Short mmCIF file of C-alpha atoms and ligand atoms in Angstrom, two decimals:
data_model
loop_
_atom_site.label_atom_id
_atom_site.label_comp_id
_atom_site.label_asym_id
_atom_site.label_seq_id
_atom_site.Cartn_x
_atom_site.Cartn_y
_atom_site.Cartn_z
CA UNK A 71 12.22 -4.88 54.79
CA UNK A 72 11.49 -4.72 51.19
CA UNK A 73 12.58 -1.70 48.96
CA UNK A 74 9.65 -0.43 47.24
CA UNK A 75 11.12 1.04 44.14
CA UNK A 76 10.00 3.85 41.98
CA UNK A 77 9.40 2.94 38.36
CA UNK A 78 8.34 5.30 35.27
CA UNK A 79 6.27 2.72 34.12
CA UNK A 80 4.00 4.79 31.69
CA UNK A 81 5.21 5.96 28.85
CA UNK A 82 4.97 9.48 27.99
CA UNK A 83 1.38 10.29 26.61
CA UNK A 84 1.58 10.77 23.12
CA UNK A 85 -1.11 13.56 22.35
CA UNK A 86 -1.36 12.84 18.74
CA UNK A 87 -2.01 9.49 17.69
CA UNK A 88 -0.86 8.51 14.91
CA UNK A 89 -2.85 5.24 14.55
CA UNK A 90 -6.53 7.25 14.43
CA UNK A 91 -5.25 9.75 12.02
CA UNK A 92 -7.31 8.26 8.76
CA UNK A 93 -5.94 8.32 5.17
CA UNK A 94 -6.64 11.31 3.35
CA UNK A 95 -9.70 10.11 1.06
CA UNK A 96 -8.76 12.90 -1.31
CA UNK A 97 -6.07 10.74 -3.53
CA UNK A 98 -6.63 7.75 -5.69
CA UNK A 99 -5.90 4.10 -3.95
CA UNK A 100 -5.53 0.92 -5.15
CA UNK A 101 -8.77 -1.14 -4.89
CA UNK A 102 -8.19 -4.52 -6.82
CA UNK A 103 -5.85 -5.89 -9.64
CA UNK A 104 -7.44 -5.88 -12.80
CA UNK A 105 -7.36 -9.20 -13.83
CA UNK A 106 -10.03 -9.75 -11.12
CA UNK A 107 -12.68 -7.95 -12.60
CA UNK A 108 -13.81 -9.76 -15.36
CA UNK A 109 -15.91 -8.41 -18.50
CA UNK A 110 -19.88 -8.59 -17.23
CA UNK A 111 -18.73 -9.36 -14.08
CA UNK A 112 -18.67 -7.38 -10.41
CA UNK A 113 -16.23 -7.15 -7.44
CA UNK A 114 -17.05 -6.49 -4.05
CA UNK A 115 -14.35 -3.96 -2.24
CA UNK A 116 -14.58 -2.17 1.03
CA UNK A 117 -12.55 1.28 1.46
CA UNK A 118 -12.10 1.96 5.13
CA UNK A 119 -15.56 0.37 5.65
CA UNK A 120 -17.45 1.73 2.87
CA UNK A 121 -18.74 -1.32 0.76
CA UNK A 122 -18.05 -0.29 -2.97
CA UNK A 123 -19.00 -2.64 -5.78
CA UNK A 124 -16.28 -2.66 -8.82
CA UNK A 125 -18.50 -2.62 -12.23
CA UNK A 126 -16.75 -3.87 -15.65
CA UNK A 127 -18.94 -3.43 -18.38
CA UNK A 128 -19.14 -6.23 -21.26
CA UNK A 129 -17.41 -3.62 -23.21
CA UNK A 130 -14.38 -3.42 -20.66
CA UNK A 131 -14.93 -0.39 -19.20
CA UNK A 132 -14.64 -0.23 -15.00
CA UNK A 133 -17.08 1.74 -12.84
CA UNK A 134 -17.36 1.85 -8.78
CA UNK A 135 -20.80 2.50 -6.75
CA UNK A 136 -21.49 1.81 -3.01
CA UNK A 137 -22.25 -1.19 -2.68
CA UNK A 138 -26.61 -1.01 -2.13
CA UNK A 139 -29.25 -0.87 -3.37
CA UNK A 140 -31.51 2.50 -2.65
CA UNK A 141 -34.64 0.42 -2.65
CA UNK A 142 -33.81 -1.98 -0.06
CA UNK A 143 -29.95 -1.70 1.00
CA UNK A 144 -29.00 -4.97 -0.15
CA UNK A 145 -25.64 -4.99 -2.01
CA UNK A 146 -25.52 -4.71 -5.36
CA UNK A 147 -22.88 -6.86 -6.02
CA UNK A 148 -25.41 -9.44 -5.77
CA UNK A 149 -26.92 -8.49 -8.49
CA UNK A 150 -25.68 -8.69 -12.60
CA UNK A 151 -24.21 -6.54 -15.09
CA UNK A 152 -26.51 -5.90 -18.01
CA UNK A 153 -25.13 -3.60 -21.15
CA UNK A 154 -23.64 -0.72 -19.10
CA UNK A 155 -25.94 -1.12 -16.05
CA UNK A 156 -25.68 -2.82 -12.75
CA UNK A 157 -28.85 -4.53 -11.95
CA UNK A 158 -29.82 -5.02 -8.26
CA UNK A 159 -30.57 -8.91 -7.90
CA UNK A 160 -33.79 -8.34 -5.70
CA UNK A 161 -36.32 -6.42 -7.50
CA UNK A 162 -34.18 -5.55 -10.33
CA UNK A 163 -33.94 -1.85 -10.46
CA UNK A 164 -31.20 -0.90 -12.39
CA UNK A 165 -27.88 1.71 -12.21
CA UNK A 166 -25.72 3.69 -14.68
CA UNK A 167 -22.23 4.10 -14.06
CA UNK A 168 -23.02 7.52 -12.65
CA UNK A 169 -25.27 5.89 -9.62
CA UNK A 170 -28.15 7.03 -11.55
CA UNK A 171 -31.24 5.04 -10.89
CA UNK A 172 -32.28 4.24 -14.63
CA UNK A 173 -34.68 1.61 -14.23
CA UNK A 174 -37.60 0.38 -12.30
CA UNK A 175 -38.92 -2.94 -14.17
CA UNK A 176 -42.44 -2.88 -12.46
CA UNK A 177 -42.77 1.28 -12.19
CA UNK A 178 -43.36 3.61 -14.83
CA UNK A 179 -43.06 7.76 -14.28
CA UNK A 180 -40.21 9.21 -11.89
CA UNK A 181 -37.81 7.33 -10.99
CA UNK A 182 -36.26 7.22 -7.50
CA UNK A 183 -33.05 8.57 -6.42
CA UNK A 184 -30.01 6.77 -7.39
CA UNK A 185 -26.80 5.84 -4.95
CA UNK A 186 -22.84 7.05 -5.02
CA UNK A 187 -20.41 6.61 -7.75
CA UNK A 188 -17.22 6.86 -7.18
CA UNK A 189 -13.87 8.08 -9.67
CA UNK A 190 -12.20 5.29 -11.00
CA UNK A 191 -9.03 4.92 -13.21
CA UNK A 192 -7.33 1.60 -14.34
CA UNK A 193 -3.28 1.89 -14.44
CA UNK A 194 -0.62 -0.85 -15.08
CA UNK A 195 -2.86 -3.59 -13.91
CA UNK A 196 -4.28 -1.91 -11.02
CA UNK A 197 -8.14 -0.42 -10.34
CA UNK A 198 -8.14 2.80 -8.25
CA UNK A 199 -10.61 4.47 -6.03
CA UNK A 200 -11.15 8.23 -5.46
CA UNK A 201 -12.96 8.06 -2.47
CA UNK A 202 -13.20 11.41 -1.81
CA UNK A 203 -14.24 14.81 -3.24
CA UNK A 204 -14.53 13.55 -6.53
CA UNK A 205 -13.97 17.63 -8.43
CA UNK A 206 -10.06 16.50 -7.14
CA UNK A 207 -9.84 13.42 -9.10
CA UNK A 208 -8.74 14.15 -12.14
CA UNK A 209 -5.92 16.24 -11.27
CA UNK A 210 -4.79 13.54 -8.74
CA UNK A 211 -4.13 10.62 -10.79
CA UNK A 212 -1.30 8.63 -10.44
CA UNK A 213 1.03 8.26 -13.44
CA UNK A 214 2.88 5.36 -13.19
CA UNK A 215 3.51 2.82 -10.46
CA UNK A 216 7.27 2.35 -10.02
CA UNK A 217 8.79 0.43 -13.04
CA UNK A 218 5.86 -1.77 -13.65
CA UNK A 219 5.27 -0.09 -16.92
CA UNK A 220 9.08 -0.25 -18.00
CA UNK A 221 9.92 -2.81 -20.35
CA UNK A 222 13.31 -3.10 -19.34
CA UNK A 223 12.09 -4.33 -16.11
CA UNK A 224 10.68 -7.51 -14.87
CA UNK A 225 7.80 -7.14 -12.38
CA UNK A 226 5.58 -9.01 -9.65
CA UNK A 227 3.13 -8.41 -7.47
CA UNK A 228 3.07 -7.96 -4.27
CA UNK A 229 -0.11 -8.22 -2.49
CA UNK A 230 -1.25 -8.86 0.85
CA UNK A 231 -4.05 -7.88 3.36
CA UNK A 232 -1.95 -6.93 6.57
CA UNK A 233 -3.91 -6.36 10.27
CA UNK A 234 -2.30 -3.19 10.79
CA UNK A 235 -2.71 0.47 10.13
CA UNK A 236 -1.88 1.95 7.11
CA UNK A 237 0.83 4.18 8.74
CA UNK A 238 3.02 0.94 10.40
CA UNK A 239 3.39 -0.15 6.57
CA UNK A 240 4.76 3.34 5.76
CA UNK A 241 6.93 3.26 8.72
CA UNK A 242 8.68 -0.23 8.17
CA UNK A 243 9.67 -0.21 4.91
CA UNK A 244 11.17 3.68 5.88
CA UNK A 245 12.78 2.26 8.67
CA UNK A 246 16.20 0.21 7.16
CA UNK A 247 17.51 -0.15 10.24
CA UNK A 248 15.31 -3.35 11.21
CA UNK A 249 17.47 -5.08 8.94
CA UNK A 250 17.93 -7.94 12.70
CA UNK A 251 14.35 -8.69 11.71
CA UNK A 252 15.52 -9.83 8.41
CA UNK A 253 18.88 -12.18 9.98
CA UNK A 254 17.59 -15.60 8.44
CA UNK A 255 17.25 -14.26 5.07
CA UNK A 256 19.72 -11.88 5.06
CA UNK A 257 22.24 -12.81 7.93
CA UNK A 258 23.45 -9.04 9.06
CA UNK A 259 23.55 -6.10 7.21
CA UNK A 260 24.24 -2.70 8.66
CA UNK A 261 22.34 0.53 6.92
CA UNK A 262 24.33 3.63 7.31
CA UNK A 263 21.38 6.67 6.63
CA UNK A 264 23.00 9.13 4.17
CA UNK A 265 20.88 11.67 4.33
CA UNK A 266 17.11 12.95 4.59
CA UNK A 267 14.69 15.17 2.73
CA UNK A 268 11.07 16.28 2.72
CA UNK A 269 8.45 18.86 1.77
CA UNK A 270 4.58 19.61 2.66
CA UNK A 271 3.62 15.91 1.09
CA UNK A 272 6.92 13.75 0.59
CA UNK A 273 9.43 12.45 2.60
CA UNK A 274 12.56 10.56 1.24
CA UNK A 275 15.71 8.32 2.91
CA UNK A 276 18.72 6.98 1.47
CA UNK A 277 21.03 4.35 2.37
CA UNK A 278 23.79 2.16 1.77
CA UNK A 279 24.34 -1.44 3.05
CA UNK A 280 27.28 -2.88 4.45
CA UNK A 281 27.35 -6.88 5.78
CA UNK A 282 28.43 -7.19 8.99
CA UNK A 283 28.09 -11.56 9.18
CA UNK A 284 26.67 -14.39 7.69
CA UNK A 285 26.15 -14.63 3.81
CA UNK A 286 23.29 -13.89 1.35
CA UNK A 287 20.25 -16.68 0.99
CA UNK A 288 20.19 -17.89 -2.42
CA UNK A 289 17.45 -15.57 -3.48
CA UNK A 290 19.16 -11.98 -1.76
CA UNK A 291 22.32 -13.40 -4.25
CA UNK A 292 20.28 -13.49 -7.07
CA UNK A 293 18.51 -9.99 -6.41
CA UNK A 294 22.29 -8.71 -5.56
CA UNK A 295 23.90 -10.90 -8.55
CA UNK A 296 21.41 -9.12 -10.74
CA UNK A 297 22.26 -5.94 -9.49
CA UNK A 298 26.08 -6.01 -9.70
CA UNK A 299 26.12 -7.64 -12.89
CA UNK A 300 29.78 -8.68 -14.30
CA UNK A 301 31.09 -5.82 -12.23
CA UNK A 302 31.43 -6.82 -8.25
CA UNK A 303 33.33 -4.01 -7.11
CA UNK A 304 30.41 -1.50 -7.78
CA UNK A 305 29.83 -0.40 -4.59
CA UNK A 306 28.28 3.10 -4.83
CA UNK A 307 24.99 1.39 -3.54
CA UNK A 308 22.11 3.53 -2.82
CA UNK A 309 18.83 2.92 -1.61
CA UNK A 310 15.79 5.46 -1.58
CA UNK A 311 12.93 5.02 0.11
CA UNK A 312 10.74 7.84 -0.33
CA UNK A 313 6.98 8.37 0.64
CA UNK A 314 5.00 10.29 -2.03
CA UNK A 315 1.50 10.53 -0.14
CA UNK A 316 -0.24 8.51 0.55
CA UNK A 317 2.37 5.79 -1.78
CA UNK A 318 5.28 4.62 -1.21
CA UNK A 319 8.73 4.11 -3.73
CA UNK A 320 11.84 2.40 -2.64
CA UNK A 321 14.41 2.22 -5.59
CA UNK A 322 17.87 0.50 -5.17
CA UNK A 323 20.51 1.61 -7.80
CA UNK A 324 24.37 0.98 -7.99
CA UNK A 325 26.43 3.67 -9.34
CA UNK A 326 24.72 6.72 -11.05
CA UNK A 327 22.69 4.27 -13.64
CA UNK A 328 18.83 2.92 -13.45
CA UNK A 329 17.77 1.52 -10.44
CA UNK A 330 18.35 -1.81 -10.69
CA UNK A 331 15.33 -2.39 -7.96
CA UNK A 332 12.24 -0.30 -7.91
CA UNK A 333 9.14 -1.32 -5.72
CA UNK A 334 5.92 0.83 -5.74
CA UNK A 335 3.05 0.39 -2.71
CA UNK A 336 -0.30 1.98 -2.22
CA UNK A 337 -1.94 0.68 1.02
CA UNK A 338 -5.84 1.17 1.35
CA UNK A 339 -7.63 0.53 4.69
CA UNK A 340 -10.28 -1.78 4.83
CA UNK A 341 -12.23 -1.55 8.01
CA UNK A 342 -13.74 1.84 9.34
CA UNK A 343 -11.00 2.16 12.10
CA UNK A 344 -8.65 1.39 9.49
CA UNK A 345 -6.42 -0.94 11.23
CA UNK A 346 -6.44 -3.21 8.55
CA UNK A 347 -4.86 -2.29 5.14
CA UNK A 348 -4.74 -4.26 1.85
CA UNK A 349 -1.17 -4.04 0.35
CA UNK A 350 -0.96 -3.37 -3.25
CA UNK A 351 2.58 -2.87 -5.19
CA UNK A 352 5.04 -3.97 -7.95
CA UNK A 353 8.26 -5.47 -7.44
CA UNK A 354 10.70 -4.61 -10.43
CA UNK A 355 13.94 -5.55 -11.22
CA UNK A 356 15.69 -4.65 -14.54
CA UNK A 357 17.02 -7.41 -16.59
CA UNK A 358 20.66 -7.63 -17.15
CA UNK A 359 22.47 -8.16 -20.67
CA UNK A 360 21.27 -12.01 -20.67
CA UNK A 361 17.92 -11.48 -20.57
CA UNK A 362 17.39 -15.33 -19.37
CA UNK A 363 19.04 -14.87 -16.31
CA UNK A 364 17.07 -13.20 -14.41
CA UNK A 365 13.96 -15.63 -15.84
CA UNK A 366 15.73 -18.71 -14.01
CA UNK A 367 16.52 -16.87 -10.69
CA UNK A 368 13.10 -15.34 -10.39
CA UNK A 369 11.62 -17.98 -8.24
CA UNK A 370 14.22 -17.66 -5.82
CA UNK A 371 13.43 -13.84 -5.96
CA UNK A 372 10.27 -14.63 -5.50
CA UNK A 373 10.78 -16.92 -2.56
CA UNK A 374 13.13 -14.63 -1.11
CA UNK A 375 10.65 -11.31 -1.39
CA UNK A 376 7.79 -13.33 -0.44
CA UNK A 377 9.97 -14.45 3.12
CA UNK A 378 10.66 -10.74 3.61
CA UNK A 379 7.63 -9.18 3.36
CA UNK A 380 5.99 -11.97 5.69
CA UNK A 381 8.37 -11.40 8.16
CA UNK A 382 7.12 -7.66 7.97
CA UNK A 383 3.89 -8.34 7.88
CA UNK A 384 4.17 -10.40 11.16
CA UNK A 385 5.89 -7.56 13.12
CA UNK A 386 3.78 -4.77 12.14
CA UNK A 387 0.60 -6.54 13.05
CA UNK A 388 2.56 -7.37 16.67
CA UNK A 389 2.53 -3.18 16.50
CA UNK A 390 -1.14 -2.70 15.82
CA UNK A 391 -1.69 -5.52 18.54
CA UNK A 392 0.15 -4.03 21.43
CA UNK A 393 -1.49 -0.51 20.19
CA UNK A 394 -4.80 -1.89 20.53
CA UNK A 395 -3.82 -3.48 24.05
CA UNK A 396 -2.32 -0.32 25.54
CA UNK A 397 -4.97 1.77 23.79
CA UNK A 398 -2.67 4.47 22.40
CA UNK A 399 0.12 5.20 20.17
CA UNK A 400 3.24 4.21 23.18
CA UNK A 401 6.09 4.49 20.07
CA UNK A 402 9.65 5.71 21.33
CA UNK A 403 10.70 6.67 18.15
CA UNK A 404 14.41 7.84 18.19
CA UNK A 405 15.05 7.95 14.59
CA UNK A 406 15.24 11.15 12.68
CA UNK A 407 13.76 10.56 9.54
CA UNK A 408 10.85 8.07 11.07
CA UNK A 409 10.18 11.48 12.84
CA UNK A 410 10.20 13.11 9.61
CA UNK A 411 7.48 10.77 7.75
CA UNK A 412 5.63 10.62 11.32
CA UNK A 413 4.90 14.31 10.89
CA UNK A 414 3.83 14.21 7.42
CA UNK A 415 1.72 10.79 7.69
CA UNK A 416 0.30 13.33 10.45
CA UNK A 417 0.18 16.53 8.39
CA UNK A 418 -1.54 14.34 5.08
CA UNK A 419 -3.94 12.45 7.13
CA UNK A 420 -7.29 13.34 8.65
CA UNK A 421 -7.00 12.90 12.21
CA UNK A 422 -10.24 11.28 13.88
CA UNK A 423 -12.50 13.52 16.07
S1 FES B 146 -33.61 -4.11 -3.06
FE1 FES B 146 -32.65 -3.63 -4.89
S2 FES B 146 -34.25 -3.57 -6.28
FE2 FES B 146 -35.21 -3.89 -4.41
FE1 FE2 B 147 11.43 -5.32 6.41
#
């Protein structure tokens, strides 16, 4: 006779998922690099589905508007930059920078309503959005991103569109103990936590690394070889990964001195459901007493980061893909401070009705 057996086969019900709790619009987030708006030129950006149209003036300045016309809805980035106006390319009614409607070529008297503007602000290469209340803005800006602004540092971009919720991104680079997921580039390292923190709207980690097999890949060397310098014994490694909301730092610093590694990350969602982010952030990493050094090993840093992250970016989208198929957040999550930055991913967010 067969033995039926009894399995928990559902997971517990989460009652508060974490995957439709939206990012707060109330903070600034990356929305393009600004070498890709060009002067008298326009860039067409979504913000968790919202179509916004990046403006930069002949004159340099950046502006952001939703992205249609009032007349007819079409977008706007289809139509030209003229002076400081954005001219829609149908029946050419024109916009200021404040959405005002300033111009209808073939109408004279009152003119019709205009559309949204958004807050902008242009930082260390980077064009932000304020999609939100825009009396907030100003006080809200973000003042630096990582080291990027740091001479002593040598930077590079890291930028990706990822199929995943914004919160998965926040979660993997928090979590050092996937460090298996790494094995080919990094053969095996063991974090050790060494202690947690947080407060109403930050949540920080640190580490330390130890190598349990295998050897470093050329470019983990020349990140490590960078870091130690002339002295190999330094071992008073520490990493911190901290999130700031709704960005995220991770700085890597031997002894008490500089961090030797500092990487900065603002992810902004792209679709309405938001289960698609675009990754913005800076990879720095301060150059040693021969400045050429780290000039000839940075395209194995480069290979090296660039391996990384797409492993990363792989196993987070497998996350938002078995969400989607089960139709709810199923995480076990056993790991203190994940449960830490869990709560205050909840706690910053806006969860969805
Ligand atoms: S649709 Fe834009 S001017 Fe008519
Ligand atoms: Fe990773």
């Amino acid at each position: 006779m067969l033995q039926s057996v009894v399995q928990d086969e559902k997971p517990r019900k989460v009652e508060r998922d974490l995957r439709r709790v939206d990012a707060h619009p109330d903070h600034w987030y990356p929305i393009a690099w600004s070498r890709e708006l060009k002067p008298g030129k326009m860039l067409a950006r979504k913000y968790a589905g919202e179509p916004v149209v990046l403006v930069r003036t002949v004159a340099g300045g950046v502006f952001a508007l939703e992205d249609r016309c009032a007349h007819r809805q079409v977008p706007l980035s289809h139509g030209v930059v003229k002076g400081c106006t954005v001219r829609c390319g149908y029946h050419g009614w024109a916009y200021d920078e404040a959405g005002k409607c300033v111009d209808v070529p073939y109408l004279g008297g009152r003119l019709p309503n205009g559309v949204k503007a958004y807050p902008v602000h242009e930082l260390d290469g980077v064009i932000f959005l304020f999609p939100g209340n825009a009396a907030l803005a100003e006080g809200r800006r973000p003042h630096a991103l990582g080291a990027r602004g740091d001479r002593r540092y040598k930077t590079r971009e890291l930028n990706r569109e990822v199929a995943a919720h914004y919160t998965f991104m926040h979660e993997n680079l928090f979590d050092m103990n996937h460090q298996f997921l790494h094995r080919r580039q990094m053969g095996m390292i063991k974090a050790s936590c060494l202690g947690r923190e947080s407060g109403e709207d930050w949540a920080e980690v640190r580490y330390t690394f130890d190598r349990t097999s295998g050897s470093a890949t050329i470019g983990e060397g020349a990140i490590l070889g960078m870091m130690r310098g002339v002295d190999e014994s330094a071992r008073n490694d520490q990493m911190i990964i901290r999130t700031d909301y709704p960005y995220q730092t991770l700085t890597f610093a031997m002894d008490d001195g500089d961090p030797v590694l500092s990487v900065w990350l603002g992810y902004t969602p792209l679709d309405m459901e938001q289960r698609s982010n675009r990754t913005f952030g800076y990879l720095s990493v301060k150059r040693p007493k021969i400045p050429l050094l780290l000039d000839a090993v940075w395209p194995f840093i480069t290979m090296f980061t660039e391996s990384i992250f797409k492993e990363d970016k792989e196993v987070v989208e497998m996350e938002q893909a078995a969400h989607d198929a089960q139709g709810g957040d199923w995480n076990n999550e056993v790991f203190p401070p994940i449960k830490d930055l869990r709560e205050l991913l909840l706690r910053c967010g806006v969860i969805r009705p």
